[in-house]
PDB file of C-alpha atoms in Angstrom:
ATOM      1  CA  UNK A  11     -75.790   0.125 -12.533  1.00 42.00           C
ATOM      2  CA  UNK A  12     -76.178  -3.186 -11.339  1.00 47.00           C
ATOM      3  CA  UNK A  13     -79.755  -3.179 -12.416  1.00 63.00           C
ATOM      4  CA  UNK A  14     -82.485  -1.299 -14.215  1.00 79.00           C
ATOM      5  CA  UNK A  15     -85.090   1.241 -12.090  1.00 85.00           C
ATOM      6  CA  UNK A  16     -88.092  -0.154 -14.297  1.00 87.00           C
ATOM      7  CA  UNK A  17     -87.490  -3.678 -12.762  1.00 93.00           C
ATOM      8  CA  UNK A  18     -88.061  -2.534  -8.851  1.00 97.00           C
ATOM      9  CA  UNK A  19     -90.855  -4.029  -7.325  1.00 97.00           C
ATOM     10  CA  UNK A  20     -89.543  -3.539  -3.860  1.00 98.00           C
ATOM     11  CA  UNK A  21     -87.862  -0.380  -2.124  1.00 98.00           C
ATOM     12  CA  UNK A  22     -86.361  -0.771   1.112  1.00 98.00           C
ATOM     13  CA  UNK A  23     -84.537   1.827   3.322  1.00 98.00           C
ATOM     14  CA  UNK A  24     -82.856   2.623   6.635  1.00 97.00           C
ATOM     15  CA  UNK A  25     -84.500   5.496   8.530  1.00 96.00           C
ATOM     16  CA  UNK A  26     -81.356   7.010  10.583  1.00 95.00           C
ATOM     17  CA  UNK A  27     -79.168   9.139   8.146  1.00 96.00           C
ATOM     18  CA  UNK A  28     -82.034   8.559   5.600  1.00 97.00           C
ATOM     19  CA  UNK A  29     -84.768   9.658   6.845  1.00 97.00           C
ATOM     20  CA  UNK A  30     -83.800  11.685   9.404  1.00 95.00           C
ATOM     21  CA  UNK A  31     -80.043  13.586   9.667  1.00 95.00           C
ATOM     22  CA  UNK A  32     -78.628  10.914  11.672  1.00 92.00           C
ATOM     23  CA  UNK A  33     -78.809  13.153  15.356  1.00 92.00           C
ATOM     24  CA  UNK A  34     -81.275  12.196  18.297  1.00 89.00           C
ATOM     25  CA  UNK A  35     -82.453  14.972  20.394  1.00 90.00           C
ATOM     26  CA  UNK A  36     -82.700  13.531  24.123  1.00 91.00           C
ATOM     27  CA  UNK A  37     -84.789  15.917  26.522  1.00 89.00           C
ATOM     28  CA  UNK A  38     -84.034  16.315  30.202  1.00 92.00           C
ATOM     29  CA  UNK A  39     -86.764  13.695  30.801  1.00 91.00           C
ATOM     30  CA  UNK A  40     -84.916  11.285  28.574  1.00 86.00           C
ATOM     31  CA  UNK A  41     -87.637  11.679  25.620  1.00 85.00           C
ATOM     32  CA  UNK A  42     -85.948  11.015  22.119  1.00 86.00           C
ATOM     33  CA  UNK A  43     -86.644  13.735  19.426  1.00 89.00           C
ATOM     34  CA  UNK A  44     -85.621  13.009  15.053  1.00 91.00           C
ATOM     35  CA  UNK A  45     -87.104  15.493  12.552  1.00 92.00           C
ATOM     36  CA  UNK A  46     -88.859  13.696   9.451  1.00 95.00           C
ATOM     37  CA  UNK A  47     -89.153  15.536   6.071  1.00 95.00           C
ATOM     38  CA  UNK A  48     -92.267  16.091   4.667  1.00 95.00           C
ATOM     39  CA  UNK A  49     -91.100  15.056   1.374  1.00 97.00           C
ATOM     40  CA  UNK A  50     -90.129  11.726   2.429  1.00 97.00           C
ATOM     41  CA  UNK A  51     -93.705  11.016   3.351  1.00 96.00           C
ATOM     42  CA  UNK A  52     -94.629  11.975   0.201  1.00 97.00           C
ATOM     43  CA  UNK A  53     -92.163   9.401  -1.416  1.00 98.00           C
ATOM     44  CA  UNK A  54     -94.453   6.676   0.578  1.00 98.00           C
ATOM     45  CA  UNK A  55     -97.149   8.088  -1.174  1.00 97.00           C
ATOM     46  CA  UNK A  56     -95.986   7.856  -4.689  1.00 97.00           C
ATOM     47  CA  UNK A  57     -94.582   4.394  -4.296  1.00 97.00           C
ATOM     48  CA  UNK A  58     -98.016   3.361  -2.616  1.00 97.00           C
ATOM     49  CA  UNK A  59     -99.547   5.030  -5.964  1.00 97.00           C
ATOM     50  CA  UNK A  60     -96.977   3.362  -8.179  1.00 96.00           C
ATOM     51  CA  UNK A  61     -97.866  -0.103  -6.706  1.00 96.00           C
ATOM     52  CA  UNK A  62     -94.198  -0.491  -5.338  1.00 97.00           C
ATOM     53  CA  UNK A  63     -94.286  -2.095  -1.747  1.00 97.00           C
ATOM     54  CA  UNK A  64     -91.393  -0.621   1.150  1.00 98.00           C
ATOM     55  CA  UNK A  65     -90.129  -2.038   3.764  1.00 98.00           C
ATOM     56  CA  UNK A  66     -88.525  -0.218   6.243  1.00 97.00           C
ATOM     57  CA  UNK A  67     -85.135  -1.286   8.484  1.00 97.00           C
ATOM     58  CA  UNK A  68     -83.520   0.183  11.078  1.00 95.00           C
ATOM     59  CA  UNK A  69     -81.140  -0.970  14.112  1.00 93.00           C
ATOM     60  CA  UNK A  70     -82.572   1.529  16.146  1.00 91.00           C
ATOM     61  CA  UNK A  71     -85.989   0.864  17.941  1.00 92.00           C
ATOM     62  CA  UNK A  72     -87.999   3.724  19.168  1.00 89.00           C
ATOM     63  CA  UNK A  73     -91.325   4.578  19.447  1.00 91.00           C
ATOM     64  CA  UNK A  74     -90.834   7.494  17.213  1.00 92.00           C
ATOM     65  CA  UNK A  75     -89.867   5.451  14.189  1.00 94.00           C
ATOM     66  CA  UNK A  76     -93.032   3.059  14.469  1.00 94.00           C
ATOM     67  CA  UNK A  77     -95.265   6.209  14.498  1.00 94.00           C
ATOM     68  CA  UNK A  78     -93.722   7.907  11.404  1.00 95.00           C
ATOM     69  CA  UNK A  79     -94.758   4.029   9.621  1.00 96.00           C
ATOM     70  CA  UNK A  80     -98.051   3.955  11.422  1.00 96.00           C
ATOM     71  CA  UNK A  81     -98.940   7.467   9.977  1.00 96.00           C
ATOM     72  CA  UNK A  82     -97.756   6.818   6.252  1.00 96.00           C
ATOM     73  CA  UNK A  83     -99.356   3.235   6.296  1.00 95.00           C
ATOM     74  CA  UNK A  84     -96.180   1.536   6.334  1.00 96.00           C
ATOM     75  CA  UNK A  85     -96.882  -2.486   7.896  1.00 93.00           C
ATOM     76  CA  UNK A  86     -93.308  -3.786   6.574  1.00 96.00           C
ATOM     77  CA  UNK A  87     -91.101  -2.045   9.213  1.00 97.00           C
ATOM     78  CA  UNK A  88     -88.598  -4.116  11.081  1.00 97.00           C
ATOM     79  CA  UNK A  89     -86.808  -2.099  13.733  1.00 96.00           C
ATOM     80  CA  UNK A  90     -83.937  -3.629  16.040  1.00 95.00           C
ATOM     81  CA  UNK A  91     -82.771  -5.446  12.610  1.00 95.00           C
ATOM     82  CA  UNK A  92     -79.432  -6.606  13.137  1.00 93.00           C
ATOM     83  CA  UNK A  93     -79.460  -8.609   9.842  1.00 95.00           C
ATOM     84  CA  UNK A  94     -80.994  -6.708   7.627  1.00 96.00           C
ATOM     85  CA  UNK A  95     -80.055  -8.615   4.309  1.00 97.00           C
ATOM     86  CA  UNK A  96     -81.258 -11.986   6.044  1.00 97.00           C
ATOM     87  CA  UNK A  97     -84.756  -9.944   6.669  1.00 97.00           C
ATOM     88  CA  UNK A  98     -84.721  -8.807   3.022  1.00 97.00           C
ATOM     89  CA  UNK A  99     -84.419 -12.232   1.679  1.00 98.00           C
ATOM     90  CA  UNK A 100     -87.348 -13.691   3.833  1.00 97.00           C
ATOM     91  CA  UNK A 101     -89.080 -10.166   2.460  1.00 97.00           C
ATOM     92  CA  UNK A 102     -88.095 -11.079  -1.453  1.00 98.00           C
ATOM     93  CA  UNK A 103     -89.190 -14.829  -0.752  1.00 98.00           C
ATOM     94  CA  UNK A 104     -92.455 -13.880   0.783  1.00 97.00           C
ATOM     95  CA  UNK A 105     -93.184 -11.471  -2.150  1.00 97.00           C
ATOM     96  CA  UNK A 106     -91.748 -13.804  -4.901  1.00 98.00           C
ATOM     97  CA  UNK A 107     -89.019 -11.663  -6.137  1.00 97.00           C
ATOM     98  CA  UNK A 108     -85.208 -11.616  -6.475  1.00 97.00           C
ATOM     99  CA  UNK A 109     -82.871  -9.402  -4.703  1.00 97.00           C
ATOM    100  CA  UNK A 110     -82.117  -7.818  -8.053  1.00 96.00           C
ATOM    101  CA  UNK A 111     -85.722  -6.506  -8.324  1.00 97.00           C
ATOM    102  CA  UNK A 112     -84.913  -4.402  -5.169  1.00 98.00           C
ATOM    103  CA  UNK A 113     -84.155  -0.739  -4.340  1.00 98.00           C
ATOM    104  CA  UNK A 114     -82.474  -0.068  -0.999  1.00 98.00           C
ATOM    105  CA  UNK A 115     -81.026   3.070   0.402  1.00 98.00           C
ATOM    106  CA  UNK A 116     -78.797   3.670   3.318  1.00 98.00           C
ATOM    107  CA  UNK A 117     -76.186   5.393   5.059  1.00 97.00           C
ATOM    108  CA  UNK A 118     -73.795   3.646   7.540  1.00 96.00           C
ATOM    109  CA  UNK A 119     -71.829   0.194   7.659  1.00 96.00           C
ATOM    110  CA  UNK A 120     -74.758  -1.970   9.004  1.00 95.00           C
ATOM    111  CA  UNK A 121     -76.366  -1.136   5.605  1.00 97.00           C
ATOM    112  CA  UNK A 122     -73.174  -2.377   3.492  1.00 97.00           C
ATOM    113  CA  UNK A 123     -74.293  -6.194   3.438  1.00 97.00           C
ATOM    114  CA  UNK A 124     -77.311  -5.244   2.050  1.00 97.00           C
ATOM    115  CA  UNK A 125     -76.413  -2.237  -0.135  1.00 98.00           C
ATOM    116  CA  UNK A 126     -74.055  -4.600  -2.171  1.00 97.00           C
ATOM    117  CA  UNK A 127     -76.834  -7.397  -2.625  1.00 97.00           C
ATOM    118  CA  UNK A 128     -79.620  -5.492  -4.230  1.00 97.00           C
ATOM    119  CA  UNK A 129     -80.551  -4.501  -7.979  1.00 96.00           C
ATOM    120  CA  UNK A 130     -80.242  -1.038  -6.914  1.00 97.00           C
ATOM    121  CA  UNK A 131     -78.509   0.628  -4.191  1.00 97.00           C
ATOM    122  CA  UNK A 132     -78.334   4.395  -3.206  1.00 98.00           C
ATOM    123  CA  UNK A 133     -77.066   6.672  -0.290  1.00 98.00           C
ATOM    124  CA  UNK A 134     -77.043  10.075   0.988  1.00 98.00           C
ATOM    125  CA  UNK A 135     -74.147  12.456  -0.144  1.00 98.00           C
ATOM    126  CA  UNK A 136     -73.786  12.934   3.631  1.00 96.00           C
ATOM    127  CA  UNK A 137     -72.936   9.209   4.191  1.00 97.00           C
ATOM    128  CA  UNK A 138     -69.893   8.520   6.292  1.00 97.00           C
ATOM    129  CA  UNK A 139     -68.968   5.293   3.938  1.00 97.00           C
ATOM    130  CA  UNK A 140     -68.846   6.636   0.266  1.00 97.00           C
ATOM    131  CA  UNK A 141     -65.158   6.061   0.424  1.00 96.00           C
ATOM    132  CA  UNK A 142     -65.967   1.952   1.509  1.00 96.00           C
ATOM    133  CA  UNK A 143     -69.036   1.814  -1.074  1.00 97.00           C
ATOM    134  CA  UNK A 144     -70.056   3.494  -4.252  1.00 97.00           C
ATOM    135  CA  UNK A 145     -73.905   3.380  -5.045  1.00 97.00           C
ATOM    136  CA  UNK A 146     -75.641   2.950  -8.117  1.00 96.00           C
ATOM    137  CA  UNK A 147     -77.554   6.337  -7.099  1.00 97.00           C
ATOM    138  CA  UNK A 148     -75.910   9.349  -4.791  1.00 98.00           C
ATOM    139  CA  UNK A 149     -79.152  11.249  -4.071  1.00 98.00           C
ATOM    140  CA  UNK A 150     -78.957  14.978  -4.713  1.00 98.00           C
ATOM    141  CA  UNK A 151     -80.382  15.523  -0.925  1.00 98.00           C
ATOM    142  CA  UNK A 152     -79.155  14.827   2.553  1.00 97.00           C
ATOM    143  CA  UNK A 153     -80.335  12.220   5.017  1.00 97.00           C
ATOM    144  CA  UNK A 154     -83.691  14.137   6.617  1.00 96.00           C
ATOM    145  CA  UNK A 155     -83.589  16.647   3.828  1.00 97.00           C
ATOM    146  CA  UNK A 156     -85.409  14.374   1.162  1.00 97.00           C
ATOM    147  CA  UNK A 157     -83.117  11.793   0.407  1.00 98.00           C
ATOM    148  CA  UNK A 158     -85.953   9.167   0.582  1.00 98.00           C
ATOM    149  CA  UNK A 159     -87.886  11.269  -1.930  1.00 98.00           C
ATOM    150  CA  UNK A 160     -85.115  11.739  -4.032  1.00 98.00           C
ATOM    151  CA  UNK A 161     -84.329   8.042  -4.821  1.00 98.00           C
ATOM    152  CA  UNK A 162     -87.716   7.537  -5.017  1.00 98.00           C
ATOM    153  CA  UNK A 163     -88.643  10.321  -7.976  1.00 97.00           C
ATOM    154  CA  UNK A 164     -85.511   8.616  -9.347  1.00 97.00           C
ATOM    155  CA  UNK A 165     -87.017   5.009  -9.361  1.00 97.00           C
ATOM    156  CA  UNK A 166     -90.253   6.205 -10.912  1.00 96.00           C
ATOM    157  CA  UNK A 167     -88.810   8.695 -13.366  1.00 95.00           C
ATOM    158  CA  UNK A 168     -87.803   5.348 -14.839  1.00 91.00           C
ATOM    159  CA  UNK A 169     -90.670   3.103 -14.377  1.00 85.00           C
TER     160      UNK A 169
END
């Protein structure tokens, strides 16, 4: 491990293949559906408790996403991010810390950049690029089953 879980004092994550299973549900009136785990929002919760800020990225940009933040108090959420590990520099700068103080989990290629830069990286076991990247962390859930909470507990179990 690149880094040590006690010295986090940022988490970031994609939401797609994360958060959610990686489908979008479209209905016949061109409305876009994702299923959220509970447990994820719970995960907010114990960072918020645990003093750890998040900051959410995702190259998607739906309505759906910003109201999943807005309900779990999330204000660091930058959707339509192209260049994620350019964001999470400006993020680390802002906050005063290194990218080595920072936890990030995602799934797919756009999230390779930044999954190589950080203290701590993790991904799904579902991930369709475990054989282009191994993580620090492989969480024991699936994207939209709790993988969010899962790297989270992990992070804090060592705190």
């Amino acid at each position: 491990m690149s880094n040590s879980a006690k010295n986090i004092k940022l988490v970031g994550t994609d939401i797609d293949g994360v958060w959610t299973d990686a489908r979008m549900y479209y209905s016949a009136d061109g409305d876009i559906i994702k299923s959220f785990s509970t447990y994820d929002g719970m995960g907010v919760q114990l960072l918020r408790e645990a003093g750890i800020p998040l900051i959410i990225m995702t190259g998607e940009n739906t309505e759906i996403v910003a109201m999943r933040a807005e309900k779990l108090g999330i204000d660091r959420i930058f959707q339509g991010e192209n260049e994620k590990l350019k964001r999470l520099k400006e993020v680390c700068a802002e906050l005063d810390i290194t990218l080595g103080e920072v936890a990030y989990i995602g799934d797919d290629v756009n999230d390779l950049d930044i999954l190589r830069a950080v203290g701590i990286s993790a991904m799904p076991p579902n991930s369709p690029i475990l054989d282009q990247f191994s993580p620090d962390y492989l969480t024991n859930r699936s994207g939209g089953n709790g993988a969010f909470r899962d790297f989270v507990d992990f992070i804090l179990s060592q705190q």
